[in-house]
C-alpha positions as a printed NumPy array, in Angstrom:
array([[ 73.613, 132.134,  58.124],
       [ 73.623, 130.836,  61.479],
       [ 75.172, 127.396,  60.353],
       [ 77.848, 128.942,  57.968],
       [ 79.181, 131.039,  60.83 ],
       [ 78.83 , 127.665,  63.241],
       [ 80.653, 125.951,  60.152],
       [ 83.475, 128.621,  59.667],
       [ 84.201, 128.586,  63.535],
       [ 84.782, 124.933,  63.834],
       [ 86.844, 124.562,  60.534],
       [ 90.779, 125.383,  61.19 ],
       [ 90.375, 128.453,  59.182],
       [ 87.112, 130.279,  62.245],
       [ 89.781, 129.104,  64.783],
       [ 92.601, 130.834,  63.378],
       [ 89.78 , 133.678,  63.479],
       [ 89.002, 133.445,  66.627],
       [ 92.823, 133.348,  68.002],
       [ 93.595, 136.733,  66.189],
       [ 95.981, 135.582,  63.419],
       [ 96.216, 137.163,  60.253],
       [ 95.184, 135.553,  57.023],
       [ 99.386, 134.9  ,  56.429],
       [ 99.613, 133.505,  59.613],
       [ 96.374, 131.368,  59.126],
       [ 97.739, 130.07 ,  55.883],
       [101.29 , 129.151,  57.318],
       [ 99.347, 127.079,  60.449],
       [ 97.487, 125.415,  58.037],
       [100.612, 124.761,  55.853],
       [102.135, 123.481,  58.832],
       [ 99.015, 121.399,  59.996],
       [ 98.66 , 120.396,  56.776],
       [102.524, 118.893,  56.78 ],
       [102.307, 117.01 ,  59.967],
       [ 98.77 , 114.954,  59.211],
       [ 99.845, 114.047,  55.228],
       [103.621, 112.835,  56.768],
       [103.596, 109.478,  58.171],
       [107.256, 110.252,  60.132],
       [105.545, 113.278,  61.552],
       [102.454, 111.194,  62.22 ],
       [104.6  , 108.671,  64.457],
       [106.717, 111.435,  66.168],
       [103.837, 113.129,  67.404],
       [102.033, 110.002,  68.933],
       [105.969, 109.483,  70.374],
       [105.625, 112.827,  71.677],
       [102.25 , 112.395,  72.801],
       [102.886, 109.004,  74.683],
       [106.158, 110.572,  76.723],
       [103.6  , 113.448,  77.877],
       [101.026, 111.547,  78.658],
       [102.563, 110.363,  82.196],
       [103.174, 113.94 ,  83.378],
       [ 99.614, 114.906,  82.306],
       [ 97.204, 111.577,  84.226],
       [100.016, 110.12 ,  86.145],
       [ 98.975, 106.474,  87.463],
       [ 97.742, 106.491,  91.487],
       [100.726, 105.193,  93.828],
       [ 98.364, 103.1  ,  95.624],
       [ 98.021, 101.219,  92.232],
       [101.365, 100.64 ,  91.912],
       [102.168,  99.678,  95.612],
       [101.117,  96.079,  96.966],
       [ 99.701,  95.75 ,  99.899],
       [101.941,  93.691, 102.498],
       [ 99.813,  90.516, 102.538],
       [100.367,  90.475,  98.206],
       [103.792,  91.717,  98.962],
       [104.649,  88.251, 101.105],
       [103.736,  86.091,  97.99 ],
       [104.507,  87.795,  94.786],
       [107.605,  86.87 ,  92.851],
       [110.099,  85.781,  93.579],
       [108.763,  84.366,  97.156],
       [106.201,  82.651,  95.711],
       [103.156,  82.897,  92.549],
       [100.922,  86.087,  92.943],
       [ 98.389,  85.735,  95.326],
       [ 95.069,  85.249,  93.713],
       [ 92.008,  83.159,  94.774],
       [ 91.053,  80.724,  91.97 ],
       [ 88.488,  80.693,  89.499],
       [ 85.74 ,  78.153,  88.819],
       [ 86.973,  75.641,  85.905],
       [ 90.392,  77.567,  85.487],
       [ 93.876,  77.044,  87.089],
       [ 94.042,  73.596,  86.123],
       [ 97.458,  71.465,  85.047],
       [ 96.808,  71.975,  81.875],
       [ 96.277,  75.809,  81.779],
       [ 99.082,  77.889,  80.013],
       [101.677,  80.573,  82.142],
       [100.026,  83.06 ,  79.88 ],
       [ 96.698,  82.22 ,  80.703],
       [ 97.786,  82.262,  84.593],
       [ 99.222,  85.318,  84.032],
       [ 96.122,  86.41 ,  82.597],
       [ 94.013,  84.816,  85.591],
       [ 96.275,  86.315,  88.113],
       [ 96.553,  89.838,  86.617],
       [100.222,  91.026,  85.979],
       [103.402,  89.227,  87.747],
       [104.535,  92.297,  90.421],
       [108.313,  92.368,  92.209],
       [108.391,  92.43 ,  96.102],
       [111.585,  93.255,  97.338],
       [110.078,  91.993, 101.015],
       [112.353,  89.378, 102.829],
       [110.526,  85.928, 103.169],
       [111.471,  86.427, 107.059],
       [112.572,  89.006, 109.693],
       [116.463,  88.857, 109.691],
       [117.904,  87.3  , 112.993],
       [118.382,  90.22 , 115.763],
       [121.706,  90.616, 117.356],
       [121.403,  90.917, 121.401],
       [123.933,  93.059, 122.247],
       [125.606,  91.199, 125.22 ],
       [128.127,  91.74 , 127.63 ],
       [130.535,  88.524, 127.736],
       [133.169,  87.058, 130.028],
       [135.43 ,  84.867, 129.418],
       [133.859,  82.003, 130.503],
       [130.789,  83.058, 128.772],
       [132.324,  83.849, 125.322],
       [134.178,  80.41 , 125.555],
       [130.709,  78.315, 124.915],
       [130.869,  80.195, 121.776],
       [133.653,  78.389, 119.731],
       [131.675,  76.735, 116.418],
       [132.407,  73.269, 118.427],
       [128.882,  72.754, 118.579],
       [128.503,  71.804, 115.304],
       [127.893,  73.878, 111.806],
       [125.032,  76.04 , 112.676],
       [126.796,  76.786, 116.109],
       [127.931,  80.221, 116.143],
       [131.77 ,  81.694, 116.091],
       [132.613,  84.62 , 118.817],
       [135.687,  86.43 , 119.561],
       [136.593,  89.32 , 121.114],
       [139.148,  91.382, 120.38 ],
       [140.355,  94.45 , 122.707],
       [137.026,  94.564, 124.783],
       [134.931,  94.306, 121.178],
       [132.755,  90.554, 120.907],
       [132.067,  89.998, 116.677],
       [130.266,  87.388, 115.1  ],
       [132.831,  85.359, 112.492],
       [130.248,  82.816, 111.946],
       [130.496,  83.826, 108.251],
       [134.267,  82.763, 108.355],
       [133.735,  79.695, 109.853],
       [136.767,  77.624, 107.524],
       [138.886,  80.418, 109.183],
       [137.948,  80.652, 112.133],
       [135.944,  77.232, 112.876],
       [137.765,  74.28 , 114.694],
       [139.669,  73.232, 111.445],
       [140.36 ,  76.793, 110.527],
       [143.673,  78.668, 110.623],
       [142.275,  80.932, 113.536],
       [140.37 ,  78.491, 115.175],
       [142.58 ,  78.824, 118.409],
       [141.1  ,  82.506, 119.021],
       [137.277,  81.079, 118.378],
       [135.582,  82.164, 121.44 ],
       [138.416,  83.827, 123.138],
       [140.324,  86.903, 123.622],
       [142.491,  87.598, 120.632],
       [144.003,  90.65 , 121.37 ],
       [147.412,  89.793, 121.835],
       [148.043,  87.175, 119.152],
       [146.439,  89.317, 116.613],
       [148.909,  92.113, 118.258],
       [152.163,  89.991, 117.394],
       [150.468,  87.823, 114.944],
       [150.873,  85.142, 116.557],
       [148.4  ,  82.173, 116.624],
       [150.344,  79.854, 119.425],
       [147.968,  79.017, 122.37 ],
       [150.516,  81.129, 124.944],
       [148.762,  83.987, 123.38 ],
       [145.84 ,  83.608, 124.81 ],
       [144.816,  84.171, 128.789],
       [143.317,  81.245, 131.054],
       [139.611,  81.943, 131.484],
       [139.999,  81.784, 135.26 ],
       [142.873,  84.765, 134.949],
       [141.89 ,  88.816, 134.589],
       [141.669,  90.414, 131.127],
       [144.972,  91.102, 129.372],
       [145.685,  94.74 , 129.79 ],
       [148.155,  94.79 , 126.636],
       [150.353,  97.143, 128.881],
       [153.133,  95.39 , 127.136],
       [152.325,  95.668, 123.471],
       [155.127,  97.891, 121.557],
       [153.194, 100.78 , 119.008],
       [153.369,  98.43 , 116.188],
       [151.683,  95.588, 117.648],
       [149.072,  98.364, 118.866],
       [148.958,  99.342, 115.474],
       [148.98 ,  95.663, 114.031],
       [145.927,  94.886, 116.443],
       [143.863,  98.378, 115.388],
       [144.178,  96.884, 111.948],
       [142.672,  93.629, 112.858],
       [139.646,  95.744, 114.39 ],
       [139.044,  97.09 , 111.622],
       [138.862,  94.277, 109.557],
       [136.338,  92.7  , 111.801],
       [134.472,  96.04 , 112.034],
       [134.555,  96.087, 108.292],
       [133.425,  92.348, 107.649],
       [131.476,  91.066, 110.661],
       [128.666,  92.271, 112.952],
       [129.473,  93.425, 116.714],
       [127.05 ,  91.619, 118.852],
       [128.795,  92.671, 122.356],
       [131.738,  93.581, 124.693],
       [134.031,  91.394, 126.831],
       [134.613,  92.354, 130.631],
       [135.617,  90.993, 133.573],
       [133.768,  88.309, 135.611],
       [130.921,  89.878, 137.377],
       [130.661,  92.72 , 135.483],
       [128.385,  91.47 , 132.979]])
């Protein structure tokens, strides 16, 4: 007696039971049950359903998922996964899917190789700012200043270089021929005379020259201001 009861409670008929439906509603679950387990489609889209869920139900562990800097530094695409080697494996002849295998899976480490270079902000003169021209070769760097602001053009060095179209204003103050638009030498003051005030520029040029900082401002990095000698 004691086994039929045991029997009728685990069968899908004692659990209707023992959730309260009625015998209709006992035969239409079982219809239904019935359905999904004897229907290969309905077979797949539950395991579909099943494996979406799954995630929101035992989500994986972030620390898992997250390298620790000294992987980070050597996983792809810096370098192979770091992994110490195992005895009689890793040879020439071994397969990338037996590395792979080996070295557990290939991860993604957005992590720069190196530090990127720090701008110094510095305050420049003009005989200061000068040394900076690109004449020093192609790694040299390109400075200008324009209306008190120093930026790095190194980036537009066939511009702005020795050969470039603008290489006149490369380490100098280009206020006043970016002003008038102008790239004659006149335009620019002796580095043993005061900074150009621009007292004389008309509103257009003013305008033509707040154009030109924002290109820079836009394009390349501002590693200083220009002032007066002694004032740095």
């Amino acid at each position: 007696m004691a086994a039929a009861a045991a029997g009728t409670a685990s069968s899908p008929l004692g659990l209707g039971l023992g959730l309260g439906l009625g015998a209709f509603e006992q035969r239409v679950a079982l219809q239904i049950l019935a359905n999904i387990l004897t229907n290969p489609l309905n077979l797949v889209l539950l395991g579909l359903i099943l494996y979406c869920l799954h995630p929101h139900f035992f989500p994986p562990s972030l620390a898992s998922l997250t390298p620790t800097l000294a992987k980070a530094r050597g996983l792809p695409p810096h370098g192979p996964p770091l992994s110490s080697a195992k005895p009689g494996g890793g040879g020439a002849g071994t397969s990338s899917a037996q590395q792979q295998q080996d070295n557990g899976p290939l991860l993604y480490s957005h992590l720069p190789r190196a530090h990127p270079e720090t701008v110094v902000w510095t305050r420049f003169t003009p005989r200061t700012l000068a040394v900076h021209d690109g004449s020093g070769g192609s790694k040299s760097k390109i400075l200008l200043a324009i209306n008190g602001r120093v930026f790095d053009v190194s980036k537009g060095r066939n511009f702005y270089g020795p050969d470039g179209p603008y290489g006149n204003f490369a380490g100098r103050d280009a206020s006043r021929g970016m002003a008038k638009q102008s790239f004659d030498l006149e335009m620019l003051t002796p580095l043993d005379q005061p900074l150009d005030k621009l007292d004389d520029l008309t509103p257009a040029e003013l305008n033509n020259m707040r154009e030109w900082i924002g290109h820079f401002s836009a394009k390349y990095a501002q590693v200083g201001v220009l002032v007066e000698e002694g004032e740095e």
